[in-house]
Amino acid sequence: MAKFDSILGTIGRTPVVRINKLAPKGVNLYVKIEAFNPLGSVKDRLALGVIEAAERSGELKPGQTVIEATSGNTGIGLAMVCAAKGYPLVVTMAESFSVERRKLMRFLGAKVVLTPAAERAFGMVAKAQELAKAHGWFMTRQFENEANPDIHERTTGREIIADFAGERLDYWVTGFGTGGTLTGVSRVLRKERPETKIIVCEPADAPMLTSGEKQERNADGSPAKPHPAFKPHPMQGWSPDFIPLITGEAVDMKAIDRILTIPGPEAMKCSKALAQREGIFVGITSGATFAGALEVCKQAAPGATVLCMLPDTGERYLSTPLFGDIGADMNDEELKISNSTPNHRLPPKTA
Ligand code: PMP
């Protein structure tokens, strides 16, 4: 690591790490760990990308308030970038997302405006648009902003090309929230690694791409209504209740070779397995993407190389079902260890 002029210089250049125990024999499975970004997720890239693009175009004026609708990681990344650059930030977010995400944004100086859970992603976007219009704030529009896939084309995509230069790369596996990662990296892979198969995972409960049904859009590309194949799912940060314009670009490019649907419990299981068998501590969508990558490995030819995106850190999910069976008190096994020597024991719990 070098010296940096600001925290913003540390965004990107995330490590690619080999999977040693969970990969089937004969397949080279690697993960790209976006938790190494300063605020712990892939969305730090987008945050820097959209703010700097708006500064360059003049759309964002010094000191102007920035607003965005986000399930959390974009807001956390934007809160860091806005703090470092001196822009006030307002985030709209459905009340159903994890509490630590809200608190993190507020700790970084942002204002968090909650929207009704029943209105889902659609409601939080509509609220952000309403506030931006009423107050003259700059809305980053992560779901439609071209600066989103652009930053992934310039950074994530280039990093993958560099890390696998002169080596096989048979499959690249990702999910989508906005589709920024998917579309930006796909632009690079399609040009420079045409042999690499692009595999997109989505929740089994919300098989929007699998359904083949088109998303209805407004003139600006934003969704006109929720997608008919959407149902609520546990993969926070994946698949909002519409197919974003940016995700649509990857579909239209015919960049996607295969779509996999991932059940929620499978995602949780894989996230835990990555932590306990590989020491890689990541969130639910990482577990979900990894579940897809294991599926790809099963069908891959011997000697194949698979790269799987891991979008964020597991620390963001302490209050979610991911930690549902992790207790705060000692379990029977831990009590047994404690009782195996005589001293420094807690008094027995009374009912
Ligand atoms: N996983 C998590 C946890 C996320 O927050 C996001 C972004 N919303 C993604 C995956 C998907 O990233 P992208 O927006 O680039 O598709």
Coordinates of C-alpha atoms and ligand atoms in Angstrom, one line a residue:
M1 CA 0.0 0.0 0.0
A2 CA 1.2 3.5 -0.9
K3 CA 0.4 6.8 0.7
F4 CA -2.8 8.5 -0.4
D5 CA -3.9 12.2 -0.5
S6 CA -7.4 11.3 0.6
I7 CA -9.5 8.3 1.6
L8 CA -11.0 8.5 -1.9
G9 CA -7.7 7.3 -3.4
T10 CA -8.1 3.9 -1.6
I11 CA -11.3 3.0 -3.6
G12 CA -10.9 0.0 -5.9
R13 CA -8.0 -2.3 -6.7
T14 CA -9.7 -5.0 -4.6
P15 CA -8.0 -8.4 -4.2
V16 CA -8.8 -11.6 -6.0
V17 CA -8.4 -14.5 -3.7
R18 CA -8.3 -18.3 -4.4
I19 CA -11.0 -20.5 -2.8
N20 CA -9.2 -23.5 -1.3
K21 CA -11.7 -25.7 0.6
L22 CA -15.1 -24.9 -0.9
A23 CA -14.1 -25.2 -4.6
P24 CA -14.6 -28.6 -6.3
K25 CA -11.4 -30.4 -7.3
G26 CA -10.0 -29.5 -10.7
V27 CA -11.7 -26.1 -10.9
N28 CA -9.9 -22.8 -10.1
L29 CA -12.4 -20.7 -8.2
Y30 CA -11.5 -17.1 -7.3
V31 CA -13.4 -14.4 -5.5
K32 CA -13.0 -10.6 -5.9
I33 CA -13.6 -9.2 -2.5
E34 CA -15.2 -5.7 -2.7
A35 CA -15.3 -5.5 1.2
F36 CA -11.7 -4.2 0.9
N37 CA -13.1 -0.9 -0.3
P38 CA -12.8 1.8 2.4
L39 CA -16.5 1.6 3.4
G40 CA -16.8 -2.1 2.8
S41 CA -18.6 -2.5 -0.5
V42 CA -18.5 -2.3 -4.3
K43 CA -20.7 0.8 -4.1
D44 CA -17.8 3.0 -3.0
R45 CA -16.7 2.8 -6.7
L46 CA -20.1 4.0 -7.9
A47 CA -20.2 6.8 -5.3
L48 CA -16.9 8.2 -6.4
G49 CA -17.8 7.7 -10.1
V50 CA -21.1 9.5 -10.1
I51 CA -20.0 12.5 -7.9
E52 CA -16.8 13.1 -10.0
A53 CA -18.7 12.8 -13.3
A54 CA -21.3 15.4 -12.0
E55 CA -18.4 17.7 -10.9
R56 CA -16.9 17.4 -14.4
S57 CA -20.2 18.1 -16.2
G58 CA -21.0 21.0 -13.9
E59 CA -24.3 19.3 -12.9
L60 CA -23.1 19.3 -9.2
K61 CA -22.2 22.7 -7.8
P62 CA -19.8 23.3 -4.8
G63 CA -21.7 22.8 -1.6
Q64 CA -24.9 21.6 -3.3
T65 CA -26.9 18.9 -1.5
V66 CA -26.7 15.4 -3.0
I67 CA -29.7 13.0 -2.7
E68 CA -30.1 9.3 -3.6
A69 CA -32.5 6.4 -3.0
T70 CA -30.5 3.5 -1.7
S71 CA -30.8 0.2 0.2
G72 CA -27.7 1.1 2.1
N73 CA -24.3 0.5 0.4
T74 CA -24.7 3.3 -2.1
G75 CA -25.7 5.6 0.7
I76 CA -22.7 4.6 2.8
G77 CA -20.3 5.1 -0.1
L78 CA -21.9 8.4 -1.0
A79 CA -21.7 9.5 2.7
M80 CA -18.0 8.9 2.7
V81 CA -17.4 10.6 -0.7
C82 CA -19.7 13.6 0.3
A83 CA -18.0 13.9 3.7
A84 CA -14.5 13.9 2.1
K85 CA -15.6 16.4 -0.6
G86 CA -17.9 18.6 1.5
Y87 CA -21.4 18.0 0.0
P88 CA -24.4 17.6 2.3
L89 CA -26.1 14.2 1.6
V90 CA -29.8 13.1 2.0
V91 CA -30.6 9.4 1.6
T92 CA -34.1 7.9 1.2
M93 CA -34.3 4.3 2.2
A94 CA -37.2 1.8 2.8
E95 CA -37.6 1.1 6.6
S96 CA -37.2 -2.7 6.0
F97 CA -33.4 -2.4 5.4
S98 CA -31.0 -3.2 8.2
V99 CA -30.6 -0.7 11.1
E100 CA -26.8 -0.6 11.0
R101 CA -26.9 0.7 7.5
R102 CA -29.0 3.8 8.6
K103 CA -26.7 4.3 11.6
L104 CA -23.6 4.1 9.5
M105 CA -24.8 6.8 7.1
R106 CA -25.9 9.1 9.9
F107 CA -22.5 8.6 11.6
L108 CA -20.9 9.7 8.4
G109 CA -23.0 12.9 8.5
A110 CA -25.8 12.0 6.1
K111 CA -29.5 12.5 6.7
V112 CA -31.6 9.3 6.3
V113 CA -35.3 9.7 5.3
L114 CA -37.2 6.4 5.7
T115 CA -40.0 5.3 3.4
P116 CA -42.7 2.7 3.9
A117 CA -41.6 -0.9 3.6
A118 CA -44.8 -1.8 1.6
E119 CA -43.7 0.7 -1.1
R120 CA -40.3 -1.1 -1.5
A121 CA -37.6 0.3 -3.9
F122 CA -40.2 2.0 -5.9
G123 CA -41.3 4.2 -3.0
M124 CA -37.8 5.3 -2.0
V125 CA -36.9 6.3 -5.5
A126 CA -40.1 8.3 -5.9
K127 CA -39.5 10.1 -2.6
A128 CA -35.9 11.0 -3.6
Q129 CA -37.2 12.4 -6.9
E130 CA -39.9 14.4 -5.1
L131 CA -37.3 15.9 -2.6
A132 CA -34.8 16.7 -5.4
K133 CA -37.3 18.5 -7.4
A134 CA -38.8 20.5 -4.4
H135 CA -35.3 21.6 -3.1
G136 CA -33.1 21.7 -6.2
W137 CA -30.8 18.9 -4.9
F138 CA -28.6 16.9 -7.2
M139 CA -29.9 13.3 -7.5
T140 CA -27.2 10.8 -8.4
R141 CA -29.8 8.4 -10.0
Q142 CA -27.7 5.3 -9.5
F143 CA -30.2 3.1 -11.5
E144 CA -29.9 5.2 -14.7
N145 CA -26.7 7.2 -14.4
E146 CA -24.1 6.2 -17.1
A147 CA -21.3 7.2 -14.7
N148 CA -22.2 4.0 -12.8
P149 CA -21.3 1.4 -15.4
D150 CA -18.6 3.7 -16.6
I151 CA -16.7 3.6 -13.3
H152 CA -16.9 -0.2 -13.4
E153 CA -15.7 -0.3 -17.0
R154 CA -12.7 1.9 -16.0
T155 CA -11.9 0.2 -12.7
T156 CA -13.5 -3.2 -11.9
G157 CA -13.3 -4.4 -15.5
R158 CA -9.7 -3.3 -16.0
E159 CA -8.7 -4.9 -12.7
I160 CA -10.1 -8.2 -13.8
I161 CA -8.3 -8.0 -17.2
A162 CA -5.0 -7.2 -15.4
D163 CA -5.4 -9.9 -12.8
F164 CA -6.1 -12.6 -15.4
A165 CA -3.7 -11.4 -18.1
G166 CA -2.2 -14.5 -19.8
E167 CA -4.4 -16.9 -17.8
R168 CA -7.7 -18.6 -18.5
L169 CA -10.9 -16.9 -17.4
D170 CA -13.8 -19.2 -18.3
Y171 CA -16.6 -17.7 -16.2
W172 CA -17.3 -14.5 -14.5
V173 CA -20.2 -14.6 -12.0
T174 CA -22.1 -11.6 -10.6
G175 CA -25.6 -10.5 -9.4
F176 CA -27.2 -7.1 -10.0
G177 CA -28.6 -4.3 -8.0
T178 CA -28.3 -1.4 -10.4
G179 CA -26.4 -3.5 -12.8
G180 CA -23.4 -1.2 -12.7
T181 CA -21.0 -3.9 -12.0
L182 CA -22.6 -6.3 -14.5
T183 CA -22.8 -3.8 -17.4
G184 CA -19.4 -2.0 -16.8
V185 CA -17.4 -5.3 -16.5
S186 CA -19.4 -6.9 -19.4
R187 CA -18.3 -4.0 -21.7
V188 CA -14.7 -4.8 -21.0
L189 CA -15.0 -8.6 -21.1
R190 CA -17.0 -8.7 -24.3
K191 CA -14.3 -6.7 -26.0
E192 CA -11.1 -8.2 -24.5
R193 CA -12.1 -11.7 -23.3
P194 CA -14.9 -12.8 -25.7
E195 CA -14.4 -16.4 -24.5
T196 CA -15.3 -15.6 -20.8
K197 CA -18.9 -16.6 -20.1
I198 CA -20.9 -14.0 -18.1
I199 CA -23.2 -15.6 -15.5
V200 CA -25.8 -13.5 -13.8
C201 CA -27.5 -14.6 -10.5
E202 CA -30.8 -13.3 -9.3
P203 CA -33.1 -14.3 -6.3
A204 CA -35.3 -17.3 -6.8
D205 CA -38.1 -15.2 -5.3
A206 CA -37.6 -12.4 -7.9
P207 CA -36.7 -14.1 -11.2
M208 CA -37.2 -10.9 -13.3
L209 CA -34.5 -11.6 -15.9
T210 CA -35.4 -15.3 -16.0
S211 CA -39.0 -14.4 -16.7
G212 CA -38.0 -12.7 -20.0
E213 CA -40.8 -10.1 -19.3
K214 CA -39.8 -6.5 -20.4
Q215 CA -39.6 -3.7 -17.8
E216 CA -41.9 -0.8 -18.6
R217 CA -40.0 2.5 -18.4
N218 CA -40.6 6.3 -18.3
A219 CA -39.0 8.5 -20.9
D220 CA -35.9 9.0 -18.6
G221 CA -35.4 5.2 -18.3
S222 CA -36.7 5.0 -14.7
P223 CA -39.3 2.2 -14.1
A224 CA -42.9 3.0 -14.9
K225 CA -44.1 0.4 -12.5
P226 CA -42.8 -2.6 -10.5
H227 CA -41.8 -5.7 -12.5
P228 CA -44.5 -8.5 -12.5
A229 CA -42.0 -11.2 -11.6
F230 CA -40.7 -9.4 -8.5
K231 CA -41.4 -10.7 -5.0
P232 CA -39.6 -9.7 -1.7
H233 CA -36.3 -11.6 -1.2
P234 CA -33.6 -11.6 1.5
M235 CA -30.7 -10.5 -0.8
Q236 CA -30.4 -6.8 0.3
G237 CA -28.8 -4.8 -2.5
W238 CA -29.8 -7.2 -5.2
S239 CA -32.8 -7.0 -7.6
P240 CA -34.9 -4.0 -6.7
D241 CA -38.6 -4.4 -7.7
F242 CA -37.8 -3.4 -11.3
I243 CA -35.1 -4.1 -13.9
P244 CA -32.8 -1.0 -13.8
L245 CA -32.0 0.7 -17.1
I246 CA -28.3 -0.1 -16.6
T247 CA -29.1 -3.8 -16.2
G248 CA -31.2 -3.6 -19.3
E249 CA -28.1 -2.4 -21.2
A250 CA -26.3 -5.8 -20.4
V251 CA -29.4 -7.7 -21.6
D252 CA -29.6 -5.6 -24.8
M253 CA -25.9 -6.1 -25.4
K254 CA -26.6 -9.9 -25.3
A255 CA -23.7 -9.9 -22.8
I256 CA -25.3 -12.5 -20.5
D257 CA -24.6 -16.2 -21.3
R258 CA -26.6 -17.7 -18.4
I259 CA -29.0 -16.6 -15.7
L260 CA -29.2 -18.6 -12.4
T261 CA -31.8 -18.2 -9.7
I262 CA -30.6 -18.5 -6.1
P263 CA -32.8 -19.4 -3.1
G264 CA -32.4 -17.2 0.0
P265 CA -31.3 -20.1 2.4
E266 CA -28.6 -21.1 -0.1
A267 CA -27.2 -17.5 0.0
M268 CA -27.0 -17.5 3.8
K269 CA -25.5 -21.0 3.8
C270 CA -22.7 -19.9 1.4
S271 CA -22.0 -16.7 3.3
K272 CA -21.5 -18.7 6.5
A273 CA -19.4 -21.3 4.7
L274 CA -17.1 -18.6 3.2
A275 CA -16.6 -17.3 6.8
Q276 CA -16.1 -20.6 8.5
R277 CA -14.2 -22.6 5.9
E278 CA -12.2 -19.9 4.1
G279 CA -12.1 -17.0 6.6
I280 CA -13.8 -14.7 4.1
F281 CA -16.3 -12.5 5.9
V282 CA -18.9 -11.2 3.4
G283 CA -22.6 -10.4 3.2
I284 CA -25.8 -12.1 1.9
T285 CA -25.4 -11.2 -1.8
S286 CA -21.9 -12.4 -1.7
G287 CA -23.1 -15.8 -0.4
A288 CA -25.8 -15.7 -3.1
T289 CA -23.2 -15.0 -5.9
F290 CA -21.0 -17.7 -4.5
A291 CA -23.9 -20.2 -4.5
G292 CA -24.2 -19.4 -8.3
A293 CA -20.4 -19.8 -8.8
L294 CA -20.5 -23.3 -7.1
E295 CA -23.3 -24.2 -9.5
V296 CA -21.1 -23.0 -12.4
C297 CA -18.1 -25.0 -11.0
K298 CA -20.2 -28.2 -11.0
Q299 CA -20.7 -28.0 -14.8
A300 CA -17.3 -26.5 -15.7
A301 CA -14.7 -28.5 -17.6
P302 CA -11.7 -29.7 -15.6
G303 CA -9.0 -27.0 -15.4
A304 CA -11.6 -24.2 -15.8
T305 CA -11.2 -20.8 -14.0
V306 CA -14.2 -19.1 -12.4
L307 CA -14.2 -15.6 -10.9
C308 CA -17.0 -14.7 -8.5
M309 CA -17.8 -11.1 -7.3
L310 CA -18.3 -10.7 -3.5
P311 CA -20.0 -7.2 -3.2
D312 CA -19.8 -6.4 0.5
T313 CA -18.7 -7.1 4.1
G314 CA -20.6 -9.4 6.5
E315 CA -20.4 -6.8 9.2
R316 CA -23.4 -5.0 7.7
Y317 CA -25.8 -7.8 8.5
L318 CA -25.5 -8.3 12.3
S319 CA -29.2 -7.5 12.8
T320 CA -30.4 -9.6 9.8
P321 CA -31.4 -13.3 9.4
L322 CA -27.7 -13.9 8.3
F323 CA -26.9 -13.8 12.0
G324 CA -30.2 -15.4 13.1
D325 CA -28.7 -18.4 14.7
I326 CA -25.6 -16.7 16.2
G327 CA -26.4 -16.1 19.9
A328 CA -25.1 -13.5 22.4
D329 CA -25.1 -16.0 25.3
M330 CA -22.8 -19.1 25.7
N331 CA -24.3 -22.1 24.0
D332 CA -24.1 -25.7 25.5
E333 CA -20.7 -26.4 23.9
E334 CA -19.2 -23.1 25.2
L335 CA -20.6 -23.7 28.7
K336 CA -19.0 -27.1 28.6
I337 CA -15.7 -25.6 27.8
S338 CA -16.1 -23.0 30.6
N339 CA -17.1 -25.7 33.1
S340 CA -14.1 -27.9 32.2
T341 CA -11.9 -25.9 34.6
P342 CA -12.9 -24.6 38.0
N343 CA -12.3 -20.9 38.0
H344 CA -13.4 -17.6 36.3
R345 CA -16.9 -19.1 35.5
L346 CA -20.1 -17.1 35.2
P347 CA -22.7 -17.9 37.8
P348 CA -25.4 -20.2 36.4
K349 CA -28.4 -18.4 34.8
T350 CA -31.5 -18.3 36.9
A351 CA -34.8 -18.6 35.1
Ligands
PMP1 N1 -24.7 -6.6 -3.4 C1 -24.9 -5.6 -2.5 C2 -24.9 -5.9 -1.1 C3 -25.2 -4.3 -3.0 O1 -25.4 -3.3 -2.1 C4 -25.2 -4.0 -4.4 C5 -25.6 -2.7 -4.9 N2 -26.9 -2.3 -4.6 C6 -25.0 -5.1 -5.3 C7 -24.7 -6.3 -4.7 C8 -25.1 -5.0 -6.8 O2 -24.2 -4.1 -7.4 P1 -24.6 -3.2 -8.7 O3 -25.5 -2.1 -8.2 O4 -23.3 -2.8 -9.3 O5 -25.4 -4.1 -9.6

